[in-house]
Coordinates of C-alpha atoms and ligand atoms in Angstrom, one line a residue:
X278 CA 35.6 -32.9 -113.6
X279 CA 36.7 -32.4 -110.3
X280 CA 40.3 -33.2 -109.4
X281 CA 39.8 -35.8 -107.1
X282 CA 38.2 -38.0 -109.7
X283 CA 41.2 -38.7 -111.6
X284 CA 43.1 -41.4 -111.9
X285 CA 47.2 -40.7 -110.2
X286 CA 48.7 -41.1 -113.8
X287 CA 46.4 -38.3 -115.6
X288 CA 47.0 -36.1 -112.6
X289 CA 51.0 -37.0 -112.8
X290 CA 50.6 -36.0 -117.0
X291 CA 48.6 -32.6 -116.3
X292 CA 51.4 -31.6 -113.3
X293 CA 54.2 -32.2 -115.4
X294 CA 52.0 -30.2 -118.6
X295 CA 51.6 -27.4 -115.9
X296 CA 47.9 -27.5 -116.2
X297 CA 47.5 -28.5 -112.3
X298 CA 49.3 -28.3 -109.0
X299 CA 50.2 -30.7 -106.3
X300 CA 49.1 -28.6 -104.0
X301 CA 45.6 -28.3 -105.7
X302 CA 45.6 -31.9 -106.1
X303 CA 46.0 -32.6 -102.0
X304 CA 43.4 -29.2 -101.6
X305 CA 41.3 -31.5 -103.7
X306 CA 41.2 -34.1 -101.7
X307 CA 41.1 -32.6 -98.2
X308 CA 38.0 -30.9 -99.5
X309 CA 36.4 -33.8 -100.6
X310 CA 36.8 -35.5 -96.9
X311 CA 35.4 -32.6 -95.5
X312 CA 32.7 -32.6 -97.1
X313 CA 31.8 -36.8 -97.5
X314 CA 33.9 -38.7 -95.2
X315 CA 31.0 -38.1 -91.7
X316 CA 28.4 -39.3 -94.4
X317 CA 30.6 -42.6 -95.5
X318 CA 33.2 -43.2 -92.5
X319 CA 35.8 -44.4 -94.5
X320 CA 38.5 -44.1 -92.0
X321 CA 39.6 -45.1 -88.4
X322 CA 42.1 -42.8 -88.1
X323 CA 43.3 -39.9 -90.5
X324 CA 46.4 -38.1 -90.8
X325 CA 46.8 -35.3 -88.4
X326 CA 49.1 -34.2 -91.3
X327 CA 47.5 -32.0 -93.9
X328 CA 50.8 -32.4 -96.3
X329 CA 50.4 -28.7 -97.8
X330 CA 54.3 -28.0 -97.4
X331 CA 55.6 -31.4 -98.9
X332 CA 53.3 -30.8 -101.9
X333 CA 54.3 -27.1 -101.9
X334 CA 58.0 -28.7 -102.6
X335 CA 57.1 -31.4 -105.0
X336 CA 55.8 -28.2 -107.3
X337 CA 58.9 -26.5 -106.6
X338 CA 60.6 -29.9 -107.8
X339 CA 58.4 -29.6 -110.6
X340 CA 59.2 -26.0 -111.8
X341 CA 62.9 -27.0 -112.0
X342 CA 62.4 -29.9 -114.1
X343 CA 63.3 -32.5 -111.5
X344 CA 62.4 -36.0 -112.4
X345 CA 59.9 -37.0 -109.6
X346 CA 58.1 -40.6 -109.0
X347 CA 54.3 -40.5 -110.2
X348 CA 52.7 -41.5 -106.6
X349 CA 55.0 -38.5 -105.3
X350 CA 52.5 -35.9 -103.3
X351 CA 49.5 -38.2 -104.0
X352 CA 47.3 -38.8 -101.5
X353 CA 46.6 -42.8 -100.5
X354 CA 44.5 -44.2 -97.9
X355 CA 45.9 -47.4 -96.0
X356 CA 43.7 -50.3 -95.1
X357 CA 44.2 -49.9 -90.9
X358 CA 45.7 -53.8 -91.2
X359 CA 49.5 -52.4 -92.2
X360 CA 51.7 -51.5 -89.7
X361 CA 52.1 -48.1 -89.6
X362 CA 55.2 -46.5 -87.9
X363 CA 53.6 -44.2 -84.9
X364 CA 50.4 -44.4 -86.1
X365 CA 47.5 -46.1 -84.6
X366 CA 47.1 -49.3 -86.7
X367 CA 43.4 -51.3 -85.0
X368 CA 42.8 -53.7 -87.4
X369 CA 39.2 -52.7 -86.2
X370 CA 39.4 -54.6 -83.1
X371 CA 38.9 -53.0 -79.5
X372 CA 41.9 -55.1 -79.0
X373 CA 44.6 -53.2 -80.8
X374 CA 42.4 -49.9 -80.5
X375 CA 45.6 -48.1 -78.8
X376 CA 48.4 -49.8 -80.8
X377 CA 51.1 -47.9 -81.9
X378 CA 53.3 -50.0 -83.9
X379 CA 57.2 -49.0 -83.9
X380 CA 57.7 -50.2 -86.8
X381 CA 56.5 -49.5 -90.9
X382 CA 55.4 -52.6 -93.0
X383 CA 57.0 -53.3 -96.2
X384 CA 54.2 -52.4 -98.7
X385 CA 53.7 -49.1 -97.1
X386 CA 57.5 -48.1 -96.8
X387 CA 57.4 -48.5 -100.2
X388 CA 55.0 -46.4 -100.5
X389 CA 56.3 -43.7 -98.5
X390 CA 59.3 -43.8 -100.3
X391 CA 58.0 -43.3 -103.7
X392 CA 56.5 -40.2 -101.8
X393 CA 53.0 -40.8 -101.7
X394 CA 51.0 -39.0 -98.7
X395 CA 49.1 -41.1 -96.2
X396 CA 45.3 -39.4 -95.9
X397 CA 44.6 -41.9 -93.2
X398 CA 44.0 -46.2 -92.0
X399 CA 40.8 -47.2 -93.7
X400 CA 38.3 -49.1 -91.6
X401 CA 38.0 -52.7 -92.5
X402 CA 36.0 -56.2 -91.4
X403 CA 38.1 -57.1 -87.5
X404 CA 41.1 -58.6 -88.4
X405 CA 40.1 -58.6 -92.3
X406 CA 37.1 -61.1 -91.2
X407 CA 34.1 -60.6 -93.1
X408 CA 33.0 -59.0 -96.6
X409 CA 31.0 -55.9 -95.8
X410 CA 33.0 -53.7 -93.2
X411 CA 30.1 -54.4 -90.7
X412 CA 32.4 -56.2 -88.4
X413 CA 34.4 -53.7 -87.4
X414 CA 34.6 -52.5 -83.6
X415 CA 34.4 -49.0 -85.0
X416 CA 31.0 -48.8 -86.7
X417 CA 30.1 -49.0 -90.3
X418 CA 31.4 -47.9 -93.8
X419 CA 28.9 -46.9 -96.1
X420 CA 29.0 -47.1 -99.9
X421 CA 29.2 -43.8 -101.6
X422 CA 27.0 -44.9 -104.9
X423 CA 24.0 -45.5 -102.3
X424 CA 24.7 -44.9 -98.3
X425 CA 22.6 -47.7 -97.1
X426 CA 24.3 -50.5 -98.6
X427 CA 28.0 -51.8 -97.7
X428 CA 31.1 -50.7 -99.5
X429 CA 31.7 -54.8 -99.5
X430 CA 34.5 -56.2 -97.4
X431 CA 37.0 -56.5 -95.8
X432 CA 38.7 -53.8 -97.3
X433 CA 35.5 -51.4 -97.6
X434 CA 37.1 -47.9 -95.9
X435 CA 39.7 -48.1 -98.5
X436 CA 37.1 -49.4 -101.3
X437 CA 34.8 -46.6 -99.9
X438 CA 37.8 -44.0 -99.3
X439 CA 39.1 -44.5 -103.4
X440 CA 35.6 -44.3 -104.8
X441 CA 34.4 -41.3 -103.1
X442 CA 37.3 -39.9 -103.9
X443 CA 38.8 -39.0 -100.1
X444 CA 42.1 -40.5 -102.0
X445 CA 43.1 -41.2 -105.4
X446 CA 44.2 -44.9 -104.5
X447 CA 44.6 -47.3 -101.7
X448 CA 45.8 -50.4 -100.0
X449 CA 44.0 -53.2 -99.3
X450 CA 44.2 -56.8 -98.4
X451 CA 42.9 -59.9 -100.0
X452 CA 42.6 -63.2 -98.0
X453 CA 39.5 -64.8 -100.3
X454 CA 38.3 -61.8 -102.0
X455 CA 38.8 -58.6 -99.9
X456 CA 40.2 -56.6 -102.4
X457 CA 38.6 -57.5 -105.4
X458 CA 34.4 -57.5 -103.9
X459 CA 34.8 -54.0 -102.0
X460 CA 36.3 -52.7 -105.8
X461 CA 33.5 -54.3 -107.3
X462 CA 31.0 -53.2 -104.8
X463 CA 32.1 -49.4 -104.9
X464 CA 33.0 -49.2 -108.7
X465 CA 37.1 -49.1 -108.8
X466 CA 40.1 -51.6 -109.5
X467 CA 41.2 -54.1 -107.2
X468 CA 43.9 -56.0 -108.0
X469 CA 45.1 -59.1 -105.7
X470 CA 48.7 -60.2 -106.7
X471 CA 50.1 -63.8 -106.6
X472 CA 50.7 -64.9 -103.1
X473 CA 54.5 -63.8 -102.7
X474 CA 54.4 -61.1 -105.0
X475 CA 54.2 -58.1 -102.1
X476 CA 55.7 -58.8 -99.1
X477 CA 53.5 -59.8 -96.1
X478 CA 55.8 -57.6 -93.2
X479 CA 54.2 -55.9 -90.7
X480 CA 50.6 -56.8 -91.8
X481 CA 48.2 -57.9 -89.3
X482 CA 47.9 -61.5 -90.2
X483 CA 44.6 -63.7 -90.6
X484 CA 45.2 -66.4 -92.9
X485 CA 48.9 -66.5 -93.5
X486 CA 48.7 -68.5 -96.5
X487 CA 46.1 -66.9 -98.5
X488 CA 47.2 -62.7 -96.7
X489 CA 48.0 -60.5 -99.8
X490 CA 48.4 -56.8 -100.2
X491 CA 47.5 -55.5 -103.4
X492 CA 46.2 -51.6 -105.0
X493 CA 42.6 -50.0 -104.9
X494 CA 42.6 -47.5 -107.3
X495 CA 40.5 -45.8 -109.9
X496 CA 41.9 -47.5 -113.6
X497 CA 44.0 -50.2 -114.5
X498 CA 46.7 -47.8 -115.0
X499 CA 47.1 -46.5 -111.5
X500 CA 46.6 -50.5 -110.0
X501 CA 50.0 -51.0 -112.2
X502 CA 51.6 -47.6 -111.1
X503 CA 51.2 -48.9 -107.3
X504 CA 52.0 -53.1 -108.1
X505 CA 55.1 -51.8 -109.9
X506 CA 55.3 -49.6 -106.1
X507 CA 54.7 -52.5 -103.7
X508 CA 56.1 -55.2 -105.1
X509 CA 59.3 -57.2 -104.7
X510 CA 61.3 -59.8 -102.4
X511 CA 61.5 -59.1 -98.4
X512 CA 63.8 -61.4 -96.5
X513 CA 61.7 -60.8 -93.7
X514 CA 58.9 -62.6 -95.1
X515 CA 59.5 -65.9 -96.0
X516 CA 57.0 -66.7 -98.3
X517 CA 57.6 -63.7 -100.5
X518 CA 59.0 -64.7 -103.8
X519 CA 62.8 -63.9 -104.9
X520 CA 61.9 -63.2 -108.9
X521 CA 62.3 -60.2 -111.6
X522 CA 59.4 -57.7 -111.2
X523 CA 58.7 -57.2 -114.5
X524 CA 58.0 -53.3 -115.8
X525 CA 53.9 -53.5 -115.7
X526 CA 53.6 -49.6 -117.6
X527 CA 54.6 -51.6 -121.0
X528 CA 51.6 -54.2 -120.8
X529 CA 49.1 -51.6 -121.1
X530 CA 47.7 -50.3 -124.0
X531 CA 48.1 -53.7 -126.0
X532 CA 45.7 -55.8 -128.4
X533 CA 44.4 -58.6 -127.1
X534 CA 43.8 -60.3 -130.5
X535 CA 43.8 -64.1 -130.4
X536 CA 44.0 -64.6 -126.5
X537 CA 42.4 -67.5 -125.1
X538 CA 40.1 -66.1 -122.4
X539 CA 38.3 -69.1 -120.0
X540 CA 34.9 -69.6 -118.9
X541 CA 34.6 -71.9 -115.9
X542 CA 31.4 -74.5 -117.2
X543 CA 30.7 -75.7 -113.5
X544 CA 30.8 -72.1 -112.2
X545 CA 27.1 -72.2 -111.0
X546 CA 25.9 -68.6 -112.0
X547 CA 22.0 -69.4 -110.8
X548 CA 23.4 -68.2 -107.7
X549 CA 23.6 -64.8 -109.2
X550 CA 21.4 -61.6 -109.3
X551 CA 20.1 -61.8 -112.8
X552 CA 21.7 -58.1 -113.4
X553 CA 25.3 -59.0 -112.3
X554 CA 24.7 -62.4 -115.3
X555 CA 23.6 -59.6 -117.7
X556 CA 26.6 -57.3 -117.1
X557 CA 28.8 -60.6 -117.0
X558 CA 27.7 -61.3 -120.0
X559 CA 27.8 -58.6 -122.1
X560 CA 31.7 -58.4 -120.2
X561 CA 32.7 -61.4 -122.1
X562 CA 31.2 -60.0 -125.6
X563 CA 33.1 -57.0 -124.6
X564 CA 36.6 -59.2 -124.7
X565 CA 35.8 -60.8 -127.5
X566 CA 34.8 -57.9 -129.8
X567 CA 38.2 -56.8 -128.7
X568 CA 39.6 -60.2 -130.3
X569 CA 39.9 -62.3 -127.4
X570 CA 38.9 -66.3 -128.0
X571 CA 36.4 -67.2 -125.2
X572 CA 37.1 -71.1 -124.4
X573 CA 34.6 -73.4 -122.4
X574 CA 37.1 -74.6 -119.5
X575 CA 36.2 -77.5 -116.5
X576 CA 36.7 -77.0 -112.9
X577 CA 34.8 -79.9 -111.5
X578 CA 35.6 -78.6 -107.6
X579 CA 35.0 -75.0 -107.8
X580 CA 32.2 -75.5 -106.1
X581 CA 33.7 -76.7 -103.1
X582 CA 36.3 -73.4 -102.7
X583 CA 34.3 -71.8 -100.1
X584 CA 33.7 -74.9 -97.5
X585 CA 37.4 -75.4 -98.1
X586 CA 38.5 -71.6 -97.8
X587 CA 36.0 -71.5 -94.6
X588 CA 37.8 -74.4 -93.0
X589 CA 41.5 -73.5 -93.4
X590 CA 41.2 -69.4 -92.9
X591 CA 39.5 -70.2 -89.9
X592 CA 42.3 -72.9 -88.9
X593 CA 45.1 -70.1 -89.7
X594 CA 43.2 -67.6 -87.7
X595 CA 43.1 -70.0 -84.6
X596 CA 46.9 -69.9 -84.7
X597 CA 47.8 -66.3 -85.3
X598 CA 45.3 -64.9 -83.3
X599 CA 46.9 -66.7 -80.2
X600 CA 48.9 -63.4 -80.1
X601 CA 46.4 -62.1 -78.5
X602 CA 46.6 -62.5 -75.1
X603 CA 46.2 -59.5 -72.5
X604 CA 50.0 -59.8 -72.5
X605 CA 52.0 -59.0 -75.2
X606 CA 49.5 -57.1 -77.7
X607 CA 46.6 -54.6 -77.3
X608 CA 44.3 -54.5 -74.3
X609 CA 44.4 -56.4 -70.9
X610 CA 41.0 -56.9 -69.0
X611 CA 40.9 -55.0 -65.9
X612 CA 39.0 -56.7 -63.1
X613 CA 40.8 -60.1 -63.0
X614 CA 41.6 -63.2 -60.8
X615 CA 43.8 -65.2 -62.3
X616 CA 46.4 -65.3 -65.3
X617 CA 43.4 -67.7 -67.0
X618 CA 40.5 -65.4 -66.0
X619 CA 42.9 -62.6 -67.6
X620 CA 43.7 -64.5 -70.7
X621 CA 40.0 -65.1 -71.0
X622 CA 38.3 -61.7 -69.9
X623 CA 40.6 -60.0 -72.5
X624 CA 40.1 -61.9 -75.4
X625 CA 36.4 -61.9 -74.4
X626 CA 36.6 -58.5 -74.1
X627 CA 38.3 -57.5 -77.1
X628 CA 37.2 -59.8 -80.0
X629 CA 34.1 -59.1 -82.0
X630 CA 31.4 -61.6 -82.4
X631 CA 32.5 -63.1 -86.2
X632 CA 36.2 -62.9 -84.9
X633 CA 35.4 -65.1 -81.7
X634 CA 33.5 -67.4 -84.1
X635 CA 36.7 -68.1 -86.7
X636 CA 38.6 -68.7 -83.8
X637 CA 36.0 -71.4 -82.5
X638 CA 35.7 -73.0 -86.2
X639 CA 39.6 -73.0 -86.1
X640 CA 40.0 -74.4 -82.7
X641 CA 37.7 -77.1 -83.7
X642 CA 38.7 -78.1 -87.1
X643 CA 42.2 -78.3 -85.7
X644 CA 41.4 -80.4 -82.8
X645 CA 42.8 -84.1 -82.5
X646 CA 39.5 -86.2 -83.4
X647 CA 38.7 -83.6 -86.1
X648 CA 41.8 -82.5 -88.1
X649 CA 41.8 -85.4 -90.8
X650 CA 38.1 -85.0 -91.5
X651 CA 38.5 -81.0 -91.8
X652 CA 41.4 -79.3 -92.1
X653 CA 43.5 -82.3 -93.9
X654 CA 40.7 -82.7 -95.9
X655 CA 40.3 -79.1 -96.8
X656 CA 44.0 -79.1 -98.4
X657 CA 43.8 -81.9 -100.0
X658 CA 40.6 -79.8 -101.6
X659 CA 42.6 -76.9 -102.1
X660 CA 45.6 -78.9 -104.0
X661 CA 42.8 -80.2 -106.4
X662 CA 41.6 -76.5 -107.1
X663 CA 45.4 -75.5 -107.5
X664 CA 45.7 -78.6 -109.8
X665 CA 42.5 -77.5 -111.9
X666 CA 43.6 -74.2 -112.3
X667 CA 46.7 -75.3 -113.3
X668 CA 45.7 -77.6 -116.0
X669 CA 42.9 -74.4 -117.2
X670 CA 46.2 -72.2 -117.9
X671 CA 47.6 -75.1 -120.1
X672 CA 44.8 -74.2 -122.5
X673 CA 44.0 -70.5 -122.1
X674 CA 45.3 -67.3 -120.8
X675 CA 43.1 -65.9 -118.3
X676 CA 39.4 -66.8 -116.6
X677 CA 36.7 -64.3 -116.1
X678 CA 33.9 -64.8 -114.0
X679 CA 31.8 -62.2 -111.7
X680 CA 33.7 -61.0 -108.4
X681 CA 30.3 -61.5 -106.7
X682 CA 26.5 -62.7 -107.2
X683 CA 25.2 -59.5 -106.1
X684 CA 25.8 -56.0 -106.4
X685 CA 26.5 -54.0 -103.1
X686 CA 23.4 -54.8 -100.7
X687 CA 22.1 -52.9 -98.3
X688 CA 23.2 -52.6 -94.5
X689 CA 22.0 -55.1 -92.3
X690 CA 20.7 -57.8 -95.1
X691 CA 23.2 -60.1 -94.5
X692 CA 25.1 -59.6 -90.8
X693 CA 22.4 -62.1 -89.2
X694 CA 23.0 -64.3 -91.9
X695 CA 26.8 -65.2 -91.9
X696 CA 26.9 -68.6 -94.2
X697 CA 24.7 -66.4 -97.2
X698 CA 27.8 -64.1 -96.4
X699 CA 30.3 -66.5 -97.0
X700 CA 28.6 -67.9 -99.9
X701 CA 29.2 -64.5 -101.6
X702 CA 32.7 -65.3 -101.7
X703 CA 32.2 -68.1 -104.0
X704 CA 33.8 -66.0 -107.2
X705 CA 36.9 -64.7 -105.6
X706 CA 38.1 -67.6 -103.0
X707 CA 39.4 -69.9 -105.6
X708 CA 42.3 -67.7 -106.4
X709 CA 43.0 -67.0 -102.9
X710 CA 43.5 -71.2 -102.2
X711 CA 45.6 -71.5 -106.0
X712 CA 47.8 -68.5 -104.9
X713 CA 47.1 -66.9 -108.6
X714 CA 46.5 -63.1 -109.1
X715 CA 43.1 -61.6 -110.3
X716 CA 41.5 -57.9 -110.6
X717 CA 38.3 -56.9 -110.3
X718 CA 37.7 -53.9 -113.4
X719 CA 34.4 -52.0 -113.4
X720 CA 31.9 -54.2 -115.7
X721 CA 28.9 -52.3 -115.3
X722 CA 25.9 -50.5 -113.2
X723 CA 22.9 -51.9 -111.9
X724 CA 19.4 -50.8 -112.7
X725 CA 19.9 -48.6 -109.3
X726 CA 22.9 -47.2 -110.3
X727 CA 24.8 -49.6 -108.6
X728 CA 28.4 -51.0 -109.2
X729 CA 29.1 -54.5 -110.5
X730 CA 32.3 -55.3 -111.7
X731 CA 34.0 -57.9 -113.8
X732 CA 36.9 -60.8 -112.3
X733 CA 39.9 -61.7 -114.8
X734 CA 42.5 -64.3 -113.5
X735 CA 46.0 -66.0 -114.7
X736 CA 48.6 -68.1 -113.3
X737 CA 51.5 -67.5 -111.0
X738 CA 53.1 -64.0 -111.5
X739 CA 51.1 -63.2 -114.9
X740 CA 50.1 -60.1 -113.4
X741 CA 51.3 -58.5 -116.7
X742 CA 49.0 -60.4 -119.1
X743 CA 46.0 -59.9 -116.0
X744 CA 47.0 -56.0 -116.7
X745 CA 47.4 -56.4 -120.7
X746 CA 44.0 -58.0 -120.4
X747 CA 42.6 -55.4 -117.9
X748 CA 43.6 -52.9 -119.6
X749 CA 42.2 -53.8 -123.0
X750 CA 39.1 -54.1 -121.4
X751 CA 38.7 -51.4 -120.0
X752 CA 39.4 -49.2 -122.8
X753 CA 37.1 -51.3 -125.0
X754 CA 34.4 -51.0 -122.2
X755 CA 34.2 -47.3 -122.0
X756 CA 31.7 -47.1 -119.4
X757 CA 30.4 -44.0 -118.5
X758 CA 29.5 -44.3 -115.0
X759 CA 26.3 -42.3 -113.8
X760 CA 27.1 -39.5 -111.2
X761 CA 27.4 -40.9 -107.5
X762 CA 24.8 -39.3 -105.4
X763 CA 27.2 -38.0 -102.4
Ligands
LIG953 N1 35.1 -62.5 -96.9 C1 36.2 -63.4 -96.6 C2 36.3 -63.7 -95.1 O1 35.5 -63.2 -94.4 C3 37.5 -62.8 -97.1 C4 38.1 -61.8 -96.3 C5 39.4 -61.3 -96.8 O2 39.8 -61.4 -97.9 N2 40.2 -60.7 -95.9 O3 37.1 -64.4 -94.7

């Protein structure tokens, strides 16, 4: 096995045995770029640092028995949404295509600190809109299990960047499902913590309320090496929660005997390729060979998540990207006659198609003769889904359901087609409007070799029992997963 395609906490164990080197572990993975990332484009920008010298240390460190962090000298690519301290950060829009922020967001200071190495931003949906990396101002991303279909979306250069394995993990963001499809999609873990659990500073934001940072990584291990990383209060975002971060490492490797594991009856799987209901399936015989109690639970509005998510994202985005004017951020039209004409030329200019279209819905919905039939009627939605959810986790311990009805498709199917698109997200908005955390595990392959992977939720700041869970699963799974073609 090649170096790159373990997971950060075997590589950490065979370091500290002596068996490897840092500095073959970054060699690795600099290799590996070279020789995949002009087939896959995973990145929008990459580090015009190599890292050889830091990792040369962190050995040095590690010859004289010095106690060092796991992610230290471990190579991580950063979805190109967080703020990155002198480094480009585009969001994949021609608007911020020449930002340079001056400042580093939380979740990736953290990262820094514990001493991982930045590979390089990871391309992404504009402004995290979108579910298959085709909207980005800087051309596509493919998927490494077959190059003409998406990595998924929004987070698909990271998704595509950890799979291929251009970096042993990554960051990405997960607004109704951005972290969790692209995982699925591209075979790796993606976990989205409760709203509030990482802070939200210095990410580009979308949908304020629904924004979360969470890991991309290879195993359930390494997704709770990098929560336990990330997470934690901010006082510079206000929505980020002031509780105990509890120490993830000691829910792994735990029975799941006698859990109470939901299935959602209303959750309408005819929607679904009939492989991704096979592999679903045999996912929940999986749990409960492992001892888990599957329990027939009722979500009578789950159906209605994604014409609620689609109204109030939209509605957020309308108001955060107001930012973007020709003035303050990004890029100013040049030929111009007016301060109008410039406000309108540049956003003209440097919004995308889908982008310009959220902001329209947004507008809209928001509008005086509109708001109470849309966007107050959307929350009002939403606060029944929170309420449903709320009442499931009275009765059992975590839902499963598929991240997505179809396995990765191919470029092109679906960019014409934006409400099938948004359909697809009909798995993993729901936890985005309750606020509740969820992870994406490998489930299976495809006939075509093709990922699918398997969705586990809980409530508020269970992250430990959605890892305990996790976990369990995917040691019982064992899948062996076929050799990737690049
Ligand atoms: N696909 C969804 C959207 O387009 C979710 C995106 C995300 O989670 N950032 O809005």
């Amino acid at each position: 096995m090649n170096l790159y395609e373990l997971p950060i906490h075997n590589l950490h164990q065979k370091r500290l045995s002596g068996e490897v080197t840092t500095v073959e572990i970054v060699q690795s993975i600099l290799k590996r770029l070279e020789n995949v990332e002009e087939k896959l484009h995973s990145f929008i920008t990459l580090s015009e640092d190599r890292h050889l010298d830091l990792a040369e240390k962190i050995d040095h460190k590690i010859s004289q028995k010095e106690l060092i962090h796991s992610l230290e000298g471990m190579p991580i690519a950063i979805k190109d949404i967080f703020s990155t301290k002198g480094i480009r950060t585009t969001c994949a829009s021609r608007f911020l295509e020449n930002y340079v922020p001056p400042f580093e967001s939380t979740a990736t200071e953290k990262l820094k600190e514990a001493g991982s190495l930045l590979v390089g931003k990871t391309n992404m949906d504009e402004f995290a809109m979108g579910s298959s990396t085709e909207n980005s101002a800087f051309g596509v991303t493919r998927n490494p299990w077959n190059v003409d279909r998406v990595p998924g979306g929004s987070s698909g250069g990271s998704a595509s960047a950890v799979s291929s394995g251009q970096s042993l993990a990554a960051l990405g963001t997960d607004t109704g499902g951005s972290i969790r499809q692209p995982a699925s999609f591209t075979g790796i873990v993606g976990l989205k913590p409760t709203y509030g659990r990482v802070s939200r500073w210095g990410m580009v934001a979308f949908a304020s309320s629904f924004d979360q940072a969470g890991p991309m990584t290879r195993d359930v291990e390494d997704a709770a090496i990098l929560l336990q990383t990330i997470a934690g209060y901010d006082s510079r975002d206000a929505t980020s929660l002031e509780v105990d971060i509890p120490d993830y490492s000691q829910f792994l490797n735990q029975s799941i005997k006698g859990m109470k594991i939901g299935v959602i009856k209303e959750l309408d799987l005819s929607s679904c390729d009939s492989e991704v209901v096979r592999i679903f399936q045999h996912n929940i015989e999986v749990l409960k060979d492992a001892g888990a109690e599957i329990v027939e639970i009722s979500m009578p509005n789950i159906s209605d998540a994604v014409a609620t998510y689609y109204v109030i994202a939209p509605c957020e985005a309308s108001s955060n990207l107001g930012r973007y004017d020709g003035v303050r951020y990004g890029q100013r039209a040049k030929e111009i006659s007016g301060l109008l004409d410039m406000y309108e030329k540049s956003r003209d200019e440097g919004f995308g198609k889908e982008v310009k279209m959220r902001i329209l819905i947004g507008t809209f919905a928001l509008s005086a003769g509109y708001y109470d039939a849309y966007y107050l009627k959307a929350q009002k939605v939403q606060n029944l889904i929170r309420s449903q959810y709320h009442q499931a986790f009275q009765a059992v311990d975590a839902i499963a359901t598929p991240v997505a009805p179809t396995a990765a498709y191919k470029i092109g199917e679906m960019i014409n087609d934006p409400l099938k698109m948004y359909l697809g997200d009909a798995f993993t908005i729901p936890a985005n409007l309750a606020g509740i955390p969820g992870i994406s595990v490998p489930g299976g392959f495809t006939n075509n070799n093709l990922p699918v992977g398997f969705q586990l939720l809980t409530s508020h700041l269970e992250e430990g029992k959605l890892l305990k869970i996790a976990h369990c699963f995917q040691q019982s799974l064992q899948l062996t997963k076929p050799k990737m073609s690049i």
